[in-house]
Amino acid sequence: MSLLQERAPEVVKLAKAERRRAEAKRAAREILLVLVLFMAYKVGRIAASGHVGEALANANQVWSLERLLHLPSEYGFQHALLGQQWLIKTMNCYYAYVHFPATAACLIYLYIWRRDRYKPTRRLLAWLTATALVVHLLMPLAPPRMLSAIGMVDTGRLLGPAVYGSPSTDSLTNQYAAMPSLHFGWALAIAIAMIGATRGRWRWLWLIHPTITLLVVVVTGNHYWLDAVVAAALLGLVGALLNFRTTAPAPAIPQPRVSEG
């Protein structure tokens, strides 16, 4: 047996180990990038903290605009369900505990099983978040749970679990960044990603997540209907721009001119 044949198993073993190390490095890099995305979500909201008076004034304007557009009343939805404490607590838990884990689970699934769709989805979430933070800076907006004059309540503080503390003492989150709703925007983004990554007629059931999220953010008093509308519009705009960037044809290379003899 030749020396090359004797060393072949060792070479294969070293190649596999090298591939595992490279894959581990890529996975660690992606985990770091996703953690940066989540931190940007939190830190960006703090940096975008708006003035209370301006945020409340904008809230009254959004409320009036929704009534002008004949949108359903958030107050009506909330108070129709307040008597069902188990349902309100379930919605509070959904708002508090599903948002980030569901997004992380989607990214992990795509990274492991549908790598071709992982980076586009991660990029979409990152740019949606960045665009939303710009809106938060330009238009601070108090959520409907702060509009006590119309009868809305904070269901989290009422029945638990509470996500936010008192706005006057909460230094960890910006509670005046209701528009757009990244809860809904991220939920819709991962639903679209999972619909594209799976097969069969049942894949459309992924839309249940953004549908439940929409009802939850409204009933808990954390967002207006228009917050979700703006989030969906931004998602469509960002998706269209990213798709255009990746599919735009490369500029034609001019052919060299043939010299005349």
CSV table of C-alpha atoms in Angstrom, one decimal:
chain,number,residue,atom,x,y,z
A,1,MET,CA,0.0,0.0,0.0
A,2,SER,CA,1.4,3.4,-1.0
A,3,LEU,CA,2.0,6.2,1.5
A,4,LEU,CA,-0.7,8.3,-0.1
A,5,GLN,CA,-3.3,5.5,0.4
A,6,GLU,CA,-2.2,5.1,4.0
A,7,ARG,CA,-2.6,8.8,4.7
A,8,ALA,CA,-5.9,9.2,2.9
A,9,PRO,CA,-8.2,8.6,6.0
A,10,GLU,CA,-6.1,11.1,7.9
A,11,VAL,CA,-6.5,13.7,5.2
A,12,VAL,CA,-10.2,13.1,5.0
A,13,LYS,CA,-10.5,13.4,8.8
A,14,LEU,CA,-8.5,16.7,8.8
A,15,ALA,CA,-10.6,18.1,6.0
A,16,LYS,CA,-13.8,17.3,7.9
A,17,ALA,CA,-12.4,18.9,11.1
A,18,GLU,CA,-11.5,22.0,9.1
A,19,ARG,CA,-15.0,22.2,7.6
A,20,ARG,CA,-16.5,21.9,11.1
A,21,ARG,CA,-14.2,24.7,12.4
A,22,ALA,CA,-15.2,26.9,9.5
A,23,GLU,CA,-18.9,26.2,10.0
A,24,ALA,CA,-18.5,26.9,13.7
A,25,LYS,CA,-16.9,30.3,12.9
A,26,ARG,CA,-19.7,31.2,10.5
A,27,ALA,CA,-22.3,30.2,13.0
A,28,ALA,CA,-20.6,32.2,15.8
A,29,ARG,CA,-20.4,35.2,13.4
A,30,GLU,CA,-24.1,35.0,12.6
A,31,ILE,CA,-25.1,34.7,16.2
A,32,LEU,CA,-23.1,37.8,16.9
A,33,LEU,CA,-24.7,39.7,14.1
A,34,VAL,CA,-28.2,38.6,15.3
A,35,LEU,CA,-27.3,39.7,18.8
A,36,VAL,CA,-26.2,43.1,17.4
A,37,LEU,CA,-29.6,43.3,15.7
A,38,PHE,CA,-31.5,42.7,18.9
A,39,MET,CA,-29.3,45.1,20.8
A,40,ALA,CA,-29.8,47.8,18.1
A,41,TYR,CA,-33.5,47.3,18.6
A,42,LYS,CA,-33.3,48.0,22.3
A,43,VAL,CA,-30.5,50.6,22.3
A,44,GLY,CA,-32.0,52.4,19.3
A,45,ARG,CA,-35.4,52.7,21.0
A,46,ILE,CA,-33.7,54.3,24.1
A,47,ALA,CA,-31.7,56.7,21.9
A,48,ALA,CA,-34.9,57.7,20.1
A,49,SER,CA,-36.7,58.7,23.4
A,50,GLY,CA,-39.0,61.6,22.6
A,51,HIS,CA,-40.5,64.4,24.6
A,52,VAL,CA,-43.6,63.4,26.5
A,53,GLY,CA,-45.7,66.4,25.4
A,54,GLU,CA,-44.9,65.9,21.7
A,55,ALA,CA,-45.5,62.1,22.0
A,56,LEU,CA,-48.9,62.6,23.6
A,57,ALA,CA,-49.9,65.3,21.1
A,58,ASN,CA,-49.0,63.0,18.2
A,59,ALA,CA,-51.0,60.2,19.9
A,60,ASN,CA,-54.1,62.4,19.9
A,61,GLN,CA,-53.6,63.2,16.3
A,62,VAL,CA,-53.2,59.5,15.4
A,63,TRP,CA,-56.3,58.7,17.3
A,64,SER,CA,-58.3,61.4,15.5
A,65,LEU,CA,-56.9,60.3,12.1
A,66,GLU,CA,-58.0,56.7,12.8
A,67,ARG,CA,-61.5,57.8,13.7
A,68,LEU,CA,-61.6,59.9,10.5
A,69,LEU,CA,-60.6,56.8,8.5
A,70,HIS,CA,-63.3,54.8,10.3
A,71,LEU,CA,-60.8,52.3,11.7
A,72,PRO,CA,-62.1,50.1,14.5
A,73,SER,CA,-61.7,51.5,18.0
A,74,GLU,CA,-58.8,50.1,20.0
A,75,TYR,CA,-60.8,51.1,23.1
A,76,GLY,CA,-63.7,49.0,21.9
A,77,PHE,CA,-61.5,45.9,21.2
A,78,GLN,CA,-59.8,46.2,24.6
A,79,HIS,CA,-62.9,46.7,26.7
A,80,ALA,CA,-64.8,43.9,24.9
A,81,LEU,CA,-62.2,41.5,26.2
A,82,LEU,CA,-61.3,42.9,29.6
A,83,GLY,CA,-63.8,40.7,31.3
A,84,GLN,CA,-62.0,37.6,30.1
A,85,GLN,CA,-59.0,37.8,32.4
A,86,TRP,CA,-57.4,34.5,31.3
A,87,LEU,CA,-57.5,35.8,27.7
A,88,ILE,CA,-55.9,39.1,28.6
A,89,LYS,CA,-53.2,37.4,30.6
A,90,THR,CA,-52.5,35.1,27.6
A,91,MET,CA,-52.2,38.1,25.3
A,92,ASN,CA,-49.9,39.9,27.8
A,93,CYS,CA,-47.7,36.7,27.8
A,94,TYR,CA,-47.7,36.6,24.0
A,95,TYR,CA,-46.6,40.2,23.9
A,96,ALA,CA,-43.9,39.7,26.5
A,97,TYR,CA,-42.5,36.3,25.6
A,98,VAL,CA,-43.1,35.4,22.0
A,99,HIS,CA,-41.7,38.4,20.0
A,100,PHE,CA,-38.0,37.8,20.3
A,101,PRO,CA,-37.9,34.0,20.7
A,102,ALA,CA,-40.1,33.5,17.6
A,103,THR,CA,-37.8,35.8,15.5
A,104,ALA,CA,-34.7,33.9,16.8
A,105,ALA,CA,-36.3,30.5,16.1
A,106,CYS,CA,-37.1,31.6,12.5
A,107,LEU,CA,-33.5,32.7,11.9
A,108,ILE,CA,-32.1,29.6,13.4
A,109,TYR,CA,-34.3,27.4,11.3
A,110,LEU,CA,-33.4,29.3,8.1
A,111,TYR,CA,-29.7,29.2,9.0
A,112,ILE,CA,-29.7,25.4,9.5
A,113,TRP,CA,-32.2,24.2,6.8
A,114,ARG,CA,-32.7,27.0,4.3
A,115,ARG,CA,-29.4,28.9,4.2
A,116,ASP,CA,-30.4,30.5,0.9
A,117,ARG,CA,-33.2,32.4,2.7
A,118,TYR,CA,-31.3,33.2,5.9
A,119,LYS,CA,-29.3,36.2,4.8
A,120,PRO,CA,-32.1,37.9,2.9
A,121,THR,CA,-34.4,37.6,6.0
A,122,ARG,CA,-31.7,38.8,8.4
A,123,ARG,CA,-31.0,41.7,6.1
A,124,LEU,CA,-34.7,42.5,5.8
A,125,LEU,CA,-35.1,42.6,9.6
A,126,ALA,CA,-32.0,44.7,10.1
A,127,TRP,CA,-33.1,47.4,7.5
A,128,LEU,CA,-36.7,47.3,8.7
A,129,THR,CA,-35.4,48.0,12.3
A,130,ALA,CA,-33.1,50.8,11.1
A,131,THR,CA,-35.9,52.5,9.1
A,132,ALA,CA,-38.3,52.2,12.0
A,133,LEU,CA,-35.8,53.8,14.4
A,134,VAL,CA,-35.6,56.8,12.0
A,135,VAL,CA,-39.4,57.1,12.3
A,136,HIS,CA,-39.2,56.9,16.1
A,137,LEU,CA,-36.7,59.8,16.1
A,138,LEU,CA,-38.8,61.9,13.8
A,139,MET,CA,-42.2,61.2,15.3
A,140,PRO,CA,-42.3,60.2,19.0
A,141,LEU,CA,-45.7,58.6,19.7
A,142,ALA,CA,-47.3,57.6,23.0
A,143,PRO,CA,-49.1,54.2,22.8
A,144,PRO,CA,-52.9,54.1,23.4
A,145,ARG,CA,-52.5,52.7,26.9
A,146,MET,CA,-51.2,56.1,27.9
A,147,LEU,CA,-54.4,57.9,26.6
A,148,SER,CA,-56.3,57.6,29.9
A,149,ALA,CA,-58.8,60.2,28.7
A,150,ILE,CA,-60.2,57.8,26.2
A,151,GLY,CA,-60.4,54.9,28.7
A,152,MET,CA,-57.5,52.7,27.5
A,153,VAL,CA,-55.6,50.8,30.2
A,154,ASP,CA,-52.2,49.1,30.4
A,155,THR,CA,-53.3,45.4,30.6
A,156,GLY,CA,-49.8,44.3,31.5
A,157,ARG,CA,-49.7,46.4,34.6
A,158,LEU,CA,-53.4,45.6,35.3
A,159,LEU,CA,-53.2,41.8,35.1
A,160,GLY,CA,-49.5,41.0,34.4
A,161,PRO,CA,-47.0,40.2,33.3
A,162,ALA,CA,-45.9,43.8,32.9
A,163,VAL,CA,-43.3,44.5,30.2
A,164,TYR,CA,-42.8,48.2,31.0
A,165,GLY,CA,-42.4,50.2,34.2
A,166,SER,CA,-43.6,53.7,34.8
A,167,PRO,CA,-42.7,55.9,31.8
A,168,SER,CA,-41.3,58.5,34.2
A,169,THR,CA,-38.8,56.1,35.7
A,170,ASP,CA,-38.2,53.5,32.9
A,171,SER,CA,-34.7,54.2,31.6
A,172,LEU,CA,-34.4,50.8,29.8
A,173,THR,CA,-36.9,51.3,27.0
A,174,ASN,CA,-38.4,54.2,25.0
A,175,GLN,CA,-42.1,53.9,25.6
A,176,TYR,CA,-42.8,56.8,23.2
A,177,ALA,CA,-41.9,54.8,20.0
A,178,ALA,CA,-45.2,53.2,19.1
A,179,MET,CA,-45.1,53.9,15.3
A,180,PRO,CA,-44.2,51.7,13.5
A,181,SER,CA,-44.9,48.5,15.5
A,182,LEU,CA,-41.8,46.4,15.2
A,183,HIS,CA,-43.7,43.7,17.1
A,184,PHE,CA,-46.0,43.4,14.1
A,185,GLY,CA,-43.3,44.2,11.5
A,186,TRP,CA,-41.0,41.5,12.6
A,187,ALA,CA,-43.9,39.0,13.0
A,188,LEU,CA,-45.0,39.7,9.4
A,189,ALA,CA,-41.4,39.5,8.1
A,190,ILE,CA,-40.7,36.0,9.6
A,191,ALA,CA,-44.1,34.8,8.5
A,192,ILE,CA,-43.3,35.8,4.9
A,193,ALA,CA,-39.9,34.1,5.3
A,194,MET,CA,-41.3,30.9,6.6
A,195,ILE,CA,-44.0,30.8,3.8
A,196,GLY,CA,-41.2,31.0,1.3
A,197,ALA,CA,-39.1,28.5,3.1
A,198,THR,CA,-41.7,25.8,3.4
A,199,ARG,CA,-43.9,23.9,1.0
A,200,GLY,CA,-47.6,22.8,0.9
A,201,ARG,CA,-50.9,24.6,1.4
A,202,TRP,CA,-50.4,24.6,5.1
A,203,ARG,CA,-47.5,27.0,4.9
A,204,TRP,CA,-50.0,29.9,4.8
A,205,LEU,CA,-50.7,29.2,8.5
A,206,TRP,CA,-47.5,31.1,9.3
A,207,LEU,CA,-49.7,34.2,8.9
A,208,ILE,CA,-51.4,33.3,12.1
A,209,HIS,CA,-48.4,34.7,14.0
A,210,PRO,CA,-48.7,38.3,12.7
A,211,THR,CA,-52.5,38.1,12.9
A,212,ILE,CA,-52.3,37.2,16.6
A,213,THR,CA,-49.6,39.8,17.1
A,214,LEU,CA,-51.7,42.5,15.6
A,215,LEU,CA,-54.6,41.7,17.9
A,216,VAL,CA,-52.3,41.4,20.9
A,217,VAL,CA,-50.5,44.7,20.4
A,218,VAL,CA,-53.9,46.5,20.0
A,219,VAL,CA,-55.8,44.8,22.9
A,220,THR,CA,-52.9,45.3,25.3
A,221,GLY,CA,-52.9,49.0,24.5
A,222,ASN,CA,-49.4,49.1,23.1
A,223,HIS,CA,-50.1,50.0,19.5
A,224,TYR,CA,-52.6,51.6,17.2
A,225,TRP,CA,-53.9,50.0,14.0
A,226,LEU,CA,-51.9,52.6,12.1
A,227,ASP,CA,-48.7,51.4,13.8
A,228,ALA,CA,-49.1,48.1,12.1
A,229,VAL,CA,-50.1,49.7,8.8
A,230,VAL,CA,-47.0,51.8,8.8
A,231,ALA,CA,-44.9,48.7,9.8
A,232,ALA,CA,-46.3,46.7,6.9
A,233,ALA,CA,-45.7,49.6,4.4
A,234,LEU,CA,-42.1,50.0,5.6
A,235,LEU,CA,-41.5,46.2,5.3
A,236,GLY,CA,-42.8,46.3,1.7
A,237,LEU,CA,-40.7,49.3,0.9
A,238,VAL,CA,-37.5,47.9,2.4
A,239,GLY,CA,-38.2,44.5,0.8
A,240,ALA,CA,-38.7,46.1,-2.6
A,241,LEU,CA,-35.5,48.1,-2.4
A,242,LEU,CA,-33.4,45.1,-1.2
A,243,ASN,CA,-34.9,43.0,-4.0
A,244,PHE,CA,-34.2,45.7,-6.6
A,245,ARG,CA,-30.6,45.9,-5.4
A,246,THR,CA,-30.0,42.2,-5.7
A,247,THR,CA,-31.7,41.7,-9.0
A,248,ALA,CA,-30.6,44.9,-10.8
A,249,PRO,CA,-28.7,43.9,-14.0
A,250,ALA,CA,-25.0,44.7,-14.0
A,251,PRO,CA,-23.9,47.6,-16.2
A,252,ALA,CA,-23.0,46.5,-19.7
A,253,ILE,CA,-19.3,46.4,-20.5
A,254,PRO,CA,-18.8,48.2,-23.8
A,255,GLN,CA,-17.2,46.2,-26.5
A,256,PRO,CA,-13.7,47.3,-27.6
A,257,ARG,CA,-13.7,49.2,-30.8
A,258,VAL,CA,-12.1,47.5,-33.8
A,259,SER,CA,-9.5,49.7,-35.3
A,260,GLU,CA,-10.0,50.4,-38.9
A,261,GLY,CA,-7.2,49.1,-41.1
